[in-house]
Every structure is written in C-alpha cells, then in structure tokens.
C-alpha cells in the first residue's frame, strides 16, 4: 500500500474515566505535562526528525530498552519455533545490527540493502502494523513510543517499508516525517480490522482503545491467523482484571474468548519510561492453546458493532459512522489516550 502525504482529519476519542477493580492496572492518560516544552507550536519536519534521533539514542542506552528487548526476544523466539522458522535465538540476529550509526544514516535514510528478513541461516518474513502512536511531534510519550518502534524494526530486521502506521491524529508534518523515515502511512481508518492474509505480523498498539484489539481479533478469527500474530499493546490480563466479566463478554467478546488461548509477557516497569509503556505486554497465540478452545468459540464470527458500548475509546470510520466526534470537541492540551 503506497504511503500518502496526508491523512484524513479524524481523531481518536479521548478516554474517559472507568471503574476498575482493586489492584487492577490501566494505561495512564497522557497529560499536558508530557508535551514537549519546546513544542508549544508544532516544529518543522527537520526539527522533529532531530528530536526522534535524540530520543532514539537515549532509549537505546537505557536499562528499559535492554530489558524490554529480552522480553520481546523470549516471545518472538517461541513464535518462530511455532511457525517452523529457524529456531536460533533472535539475539543472534540482533547482534548483527549496528545501532550506533548517525541519525542521518539510521533515522532518515535506512539502508535497505541489509537483508530485512534474515534470521539465523535461513530467511523469514515479518510485517509490522502500528496503530495509535499519537502526536509524536509535540508529545514526548508518543515520540518515545515511535522511537521504540523504529528500534524494534531494526532489531527484528523488518524493512521500514514493511511497517504500516496509522493514527487519525497525525498532522501533515508528522505524516511527512513518517514518509521520510520510510514507513508506510495508511490513509484510511481501518478501526483495527486488518487481516494478516497469511503473513506473520507484529501489531504495535500501545494504549489503544479496547475495541481496536477486539476488532483485530475478529478480523483474524482462526487458529491459522492468530498463530501467526504477535500483539505488543495493552495487557489482556489487565483488561480482564479491569472490566467486569459481563461487560468484557458483551462488548469485547473476541478478547473474552481468546484469554485462554494466548500467552502474555509483561514489559519491564522502569520509572524513566513508566508513562510511555505502563500496562504493556507482548502477546502471542500458541497453536496448542488455540486448538483446545471449543468449536463454538471459532464458529462465532459476528462483526463487532458496539451499539450499546458507552465508553468505546476509539473513533469509527466516518464513512461508516457520520456521528463521529467533532475535532473541535477535543482539546489540544493533552496527549490523548486512544
């Protein structure tokens, strides 16, 4: 899918407060204090690229990055074994990459001559889809989350052209920056309804609305498709703790049904990056667990509509839902939780 120079002026809905059970975790709202003090007004693309490069260097040398990488490696190694891909640890691949290159080399003009899918001694193809990264030009949290994505692509040797990105909040400058970085900016609000079409895919969806995860599961509701997916995003265990069982089953049935068919590893909790990656886990779907789910589980394929859901947390595609929230109702003083 070709990159586009502009994104339709839609917006995710700001998340409201929710009741939760004692001790349950939930994603933290991005407050005004997390906005870049240098970015009262959006900077030009060159300045944004420089800030991304600086954030990338800081993240790369942090304890959080090394710990998070270990967590992801454990999950992806198991995932590759399941896909009958080379079983050598991803750390072998990770060690072949040089992330000390200058920002001009690694951030602006990545070298696609490096075999993007090499794992061990054989090859395997991964793709990546990112939803809801936010206004990274003006929000420090969003910028660090984008930086993490860029490092992840490099570590997994996924060419940036094989990464699709969408957030209806993207400004024209942010879209220009993403195009410069080499990722593919989607022009349509998919509402998370993307089929992997048989391709092993990592979905990077930090602090997104619960309906987005539910839609993604519905779009890939089979043992074959789910077994080829990895989701880095809000903890499904946290959702189970936070929502009443009847609400989860009624509003988000695909999440409720898949809880016994997945494995989840939590991201490390390190204070420096707590606001950016709290309540975040890596999820994958072992074939053995999926095959143990009942036949009725897989026969249920009703498309989610959320007509009775009071706290949806996402905006619907305007081509399907003309009553979507007006941009004027969203304040620019917060980095919104999507």
PDB file of C-alpha atoms in Angstrom, residues 102-247:
ATOM      1  CA  UNK A 102      24.495   8.570  12.841  1.00  0.00           C
ATOM      2  CA  UNK A 103      20.884   9.849  12.803  1.00  0.00           C
ATOM      3  CA  UNK A 104      21.225  10.673   9.105  1.00  0.00           C
ATOM      4  CA  UNK A 105      22.078   7.040   8.373  1.00  0.00           C
ATOM      5  CA  UNK A 106      19.657   5.211  10.642  1.00  0.00           C
ATOM      6  CA  UNK A 107      16.718   7.564  11.081  1.00  0.00           C
ATOM      7  CA  UNK A 108      16.344   9.385   7.783  1.00  0.00           C
ATOM      8  CA  UNK A 109      17.747   7.043   5.154  1.00  0.00           C
ATOM      9  CA  UNK A 110      17.783   3.445   6.436  1.00  0.00           C
ATOM     10  CA  UNK A 111      19.935   1.061   4.437  1.00  0.00           C
ATOM     11  CA  UNK A 112      17.545  -1.421   2.852  1.00  0.00           C
ATOM     12  CA  UNK A 113      20.457  -3.289   1.282  1.00  0.00           C
ATOM     13  CA  UNK A 114      20.708  -5.242   4.548  1.00  0.00           C
ATOM     14  CA  UNK A 115      18.602  -8.414   4.134  1.00  0.00           C
ATOM     15  CA  UNK A 116      15.495  -7.374   6.010  1.00  0.00           C
ATOM     16  CA  UNK A 117      14.194 -10.824   6.853  1.00  0.00           C
ATOM     17  CA  UNK A 118      17.375 -12.757   7.689  1.00  0.00           C
ATOM     18  CA  UNK A 119      17.038 -14.871  10.838  1.00  0.00           C
ATOM     19  CA  UNK A 120      19.853 -17.247  11.624  1.00  0.00           C
ATOM     20  CA  UNK A 121      20.917 -19.159   8.500  1.00  0.00           C
ATOM     21  CA  UNK A 122      17.545 -19.087   6.728  1.00  0.00           C
ATOM     22  CA  UNK A 123      15.039 -16.388   5.928  1.00  0.00           C
ATOM     23  CA  UNK A 124      11.655 -15.482   7.339  1.00  0.00           C
ATOM     24  CA  UNK A 125       9.323 -12.627   6.526  1.00  0.00           C
ATOM     25  CA  UNK A 126       7.705 -10.482   9.175  1.00  0.00           C
ATOM     26  CA  UNK A 127       5.497  -7.453   8.719  1.00  0.00           C
ATOM     27  CA  UNK A 128       4.505  -4.820  11.260  1.00  0.00           C
ATOM     28  CA  UNK A 129       1.386  -2.707  11.755  1.00  0.00           C
ATOM     29  CA  UNK A 130       1.283   0.217  14.181  1.00  0.00           C
ATOM     30  CA  UNK A 131      -1.951   1.846  15.334  1.00  0.00           C
ATOM     31  CA  UNK A 132      -2.433   4.846  17.610  1.00  0.00           C
ATOM     32  CA  UNK A 133       1.095   6.202  18.087  1.00  0.00           C
ATOM     33  CA  UNK A 134      -0.197   9.754  18.653  1.00  0.00           C
ATOM     34  CA  UNK A 135       1.191  13.247  18.034  1.00  0.00           C
ATOM     35  CA  UNK A 136       4.895  12.488  18.305  1.00  0.00           C
ATOM     36  CA  UNK A 137       5.858  15.960  17.063  1.00  0.00           C
ATOM     37  CA  UNK A 138       4.542  17.568  20.244  1.00  0.00           C
ATOM     38  CA  UNK A 139       4.145  14.721  22.755  1.00  0.00           C
ATOM     39  CA  UNK A 140       7.204  13.200  24.419  1.00  0.00           C
ATOM     40  CA  UNK A 141       5.357   9.973  25.276  1.00  0.00           C
ATOM     41  CA  UNK A 142       4.280   9.436  21.671  1.00  0.00           C
ATOM     42  CA  UNK A 143       7.792  10.255  20.427  1.00  0.00           C
ATOM     43  CA  UNK A 144       9.368   7.644  22.693  1.00  0.00           C
ATOM     44  CA  UNK A 145       6.814   5.076  21.589  1.00  0.00           C
ATOM     45  CA  UNK A 146       7.655   5.817  17.946  1.00  0.00           C
ATOM     46  CA  UNK A 147      11.357   5.589  18.769  1.00  0.00           C
ATOM     47  CA  UNK A 148      10.804   2.163  20.327  1.00  0.00           C
ATOM     48  CA  UNK A 149       9.030   1.050  17.157  1.00  0.00           C
ATOM     49  CA  UNK A 150      11.956   2.167  14.982  1.00  0.00           C
ATOM     50  CA  UNK A 151      14.435   0.290  17.159  1.00  0.00           C
ATOM     51  CA  UNK A 152      12.197  -2.781  17.119  1.00  0.00           C
ATOM     52  CA  UNK A 153      12.069  -2.756  13.320  1.00  0.00           C
ATOM     53  CA  UNK A 154      15.859  -2.602  13.185  1.00  0.00           C
ATOM     54  CA  UNK A 155      16.330  -5.329  15.759  1.00  0.00           C
ATOM     55  CA  UNK A 156      13.894  -7.668  14.004  1.00  0.00           C
ATOM     56  CA  UNK A 157      15.316  -6.651  10.627  1.00  0.00           C
ATOM     57  CA  UNK A 158      11.899  -5.648   9.317  1.00  0.00           C
ATOM     58  CA  UNK A 159      12.329  -3.115   6.496  1.00  0.00           C
ATOM     59  CA  UNK A 160      10.517   0.090   7.326  1.00  0.00           C
ATOM     60  CA  UNK A 161       8.631  -0.229   4.049  1.00  0.00           C
ATOM     61  CA  UNK A 162       7.048  -3.357   5.589  1.00  0.00           C
ATOM     62  CA  UNK A 163       5.636  -1.348   8.500  1.00  0.00           C
ATOM     63  CA  UNK A 164       2.196   0.246   8.147  1.00  0.00           C
ATOM     64  CA  UNK A 165       1.308   3.112  10.506  1.00  0.00           C
ATOM     65  CA  UNK A 166      -1.961   4.897  11.230  1.00  0.00           C
ATOM     66  CA  UNK A 167      -3.338   7.432  13.665  1.00  0.00           C
ATOM     67  CA  UNK A 168      -6.097   9.874  12.696  1.00  0.00           C
ATOM     68  CA  UNK A 169      -4.364  12.476  14.871  1.00  0.00           C
ATOM     69  CA  UNK A 170      -1.344  12.699  12.565  1.00  0.00           C
ATOM     70  CA  UNK A 171      -0.655  16.209  11.325  1.00  0.00           C
ATOM     71  CA  UNK A 172       0.742  16.960   7.885  1.00  0.00           C
ATOM     72  CA  UNK A 173       4.201  17.481   9.385  1.00  0.00           C
ATOM     73  CA  UNK A 174       4.039  14.134  11.200  1.00  0.00           C
ATOM     74  CA  UNK A 175       2.961  12.379   8.018  1.00  0.00           C
ATOM     75  CA  UNK A 176       5.907  13.967   6.198  1.00  0.00           C
ATOM     76  CA  UNK A 177       8.262  12.766   8.936  1.00  0.00           C
ATOM     77  CA  UNK A 178       6.927   9.216   8.759  1.00  0.00           C
ATOM     78  CA  UNK A 179       7.293   9.199   4.989  1.00  0.00           C
ATOM     79  CA  UNK A 180      10.885  10.408   5.390  1.00  0.00           C
ATOM     80  CA  UNK A 181      11.557   7.629   7.899  1.00  0.00           C
ATOM     81  CA  UNK A 182      10.400   5.147   5.296  1.00  0.00           C
ATOM     82  CA  UNK A 183       7.339   3.614   6.957  1.00  0.00           C
ATOM     83  CA  UNK A 184       4.044   3.340   5.077  1.00  0.00           C
ATOM     84  CA  UNK A 185       1.344   5.732   6.308  1.00  0.00           C
ATOM     85  CA  UNK A 186      -2.158   4.361   5.867  1.00  0.00           C
ATOM     86  CA  UNK A 187      -4.747   6.801   4.538  1.00  0.00           C
ATOM     87  CA  UNK A 188      -7.843   5.018   5.864  1.00  0.00           C
ATOM     88  CA  UNK A 189      -9.118   4.424   9.369  1.00  0.00           C
ATOM     89  CA  UNK A 190      -9.278   0.623   9.439  1.00  0.00           C
ATOM     90  CA  UNK A 191     -10.626   0.560  13.013  1.00  0.00           C
ATOM     91  CA  UNK A 192      -8.137  -2.248  13.582  1.00  0.00           C
ATOM     92  CA  UNK A 193      -9.970  -4.511  11.115  1.00  0.00           C
ATOM     93  CA  UNK A 194      -6.898  -5.712   9.242  1.00  0.00           C
ATOM     94  CA  UNK A 195      -6.439  -9.303   8.133  1.00  0.00           C
ATOM     95  CA  UNK A 196      -2.866 -10.552   8.140  1.00  0.00           C
ATOM     96  CA  UNK A 197      -3.651 -12.524   4.940  1.00  0.00           C
ATOM     97  CA  UNK A 198      -1.306 -15.324   5.904  1.00  0.00           C
ATOM     98  CA  UNK A 199       1.699 -13.126   6.718  1.00  0.00           C
ATOM     99  CA  UNK A 200       3.402 -13.308  10.118  1.00  0.00           C
ATOM    100  CA  UNK A 201       2.691  -9.880  11.592  1.00  0.00           C
ATOM    101  CA  UNK A 202       3.655  -7.903  14.692  1.00  0.00           C
ATOM    102  CA  UNK A 203       0.983  -5.419  15.772  1.00  0.00           C
ATOM    103  CA  UNK A 204       2.311  -2.486  17.805  1.00  0.00           C
ATOM    104  CA  UNK A 205      -0.673  -0.871  19.550  1.00  0.00           C
ATOM    105  CA  UNK A 206       0.270   0.947  22.744  1.00  0.00           C
ATOM    106  CA  UNK A 207      -2.525   2.384  24.889  1.00  0.00           C
ATOM    107  CA  UNK A 208      -5.168   1.870  22.205  1.00  0.00           C
ATOM    108  CA  UNK A 209      -8.892   1.564  22.858  1.00  0.00           C
ATOM    109  CA  UNK A 210     -10.110  -1.916  23.780  1.00  0.00           C
ATOM    110  CA  UNK A 211     -12.364  -2.068  20.710  1.00  0.00           C
ATOM    111  CA  UNK A 212      -9.309  -1.816  18.456  1.00  0.00           C
ATOM    112  CA  UNK A 213      -7.900  -5.064  19.863  1.00  0.00           C
ATOM    113  CA  UNK A 214     -11.320  -6.711  19.665  1.00  0.00           C
ATOM    114  CA  UNK A 215     -11.663  -5.686  16.003  1.00  0.00           C
ATOM    115  CA  UNK A 216      -8.200  -7.013  15.197  1.00  0.00           C
ATOM    116  CA  UNK A 217      -9.004 -10.396  16.723  1.00  0.00           C
ATOM    117  CA  UNK A 218     -12.318 -10.571  14.820  1.00  0.00           C
ATOM    118  CA  UNK A 219     -10.527  -9.861  11.538  1.00  0.00           C
ATOM    119  CA  UNK A 220      -8.188 -12.802  12.150  1.00  0.00           C
ATOM    120  CA  UNK A 221     -10.506 -15.211  13.940  1.00  0.00           C
ATOM    121  CA  UNK A 222      -8.955 -18.580  13.108  1.00  0.00           C
ATOM    122  CA  UNK A 223      -6.246 -20.798  14.538  1.00  0.00           C
ATOM    123  CA  UNK A 224      -4.076 -20.287  11.481  1.00  0.00           C
ATOM    124  CA  UNK A 225      -4.222 -16.473  11.501  1.00  0.00           C
ATOM    125  CA  UNK A 226      -3.900 -15.917  15.241  1.00  0.00           C
ATOM    126  CA  UNK A 227      -0.950 -18.314  15.451  1.00  0.00           C
ATOM    127  CA  UNK A 228       0.939 -16.004  13.073  1.00  0.00           C
ATOM    128  CA  UNK A 229       0.290 -12.838  15.090  1.00  0.00           C
ATOM    129  CA  UNK A 230       2.098 -11.062  17.895  1.00  0.00           C
ATOM    130  CA  UNK A 231       0.476  -8.096  19.647  1.00  0.00           C
ATOM    131  CA  UNK A 232       2.507  -5.547  21.625  1.00  0.00           C
ATOM    132  CA  UNK A 233      -0.046  -3.459  23.456  1.00  0.00           C
ATOM    133  CA  UNK A 234      -2.345  -3.166  26.447  1.00  0.00           C
ATOM    134  CA  UNK A 235      -2.185  -6.148  28.770  1.00  0.00           C
ATOM    135  CA  UNK A 236      -5.089  -8.530  28.102  1.00  0.00           C
ATOM    136  CA  UNK A 237      -4.724  -9.744  31.684  1.00  0.00           C
ATOM    137  CA  UNK A 238      -5.146  -6.142  32.775  1.00  0.00           C
ATOM    138  CA  UNK A 239      -8.314  -5.847  30.693  1.00  0.00           C
ATOM    139  CA  UNK A 240      -9.688  -8.980  32.335  1.00  0.00           C
ATOM    140  CA  UNK A 241      -8.942  -7.564  35.790  1.00  0.00           C
ATOM    141  CA  UNK A 242     -10.240  -4.106  34.984  1.00  0.00           C
ATOM    142  CA  UNK A 243     -13.560  -4.930  33.314  1.00  0.00           C
ATOM    143  CA  UNK A 244     -16.491  -6.834  34.750  1.00  0.00           C
ATOM    144  CA  UNK A 245     -16.785 -10.235  33.084  1.00  0.00           C
ATOM    145  CA  UNK A 246     -20.245  -9.496  31.676  1.00  0.00           C
ATOM    146  CA  UNK A 247     -19.034  -6.221  30.143  1.00  0.00           C
TER     147      UNK A 247
END
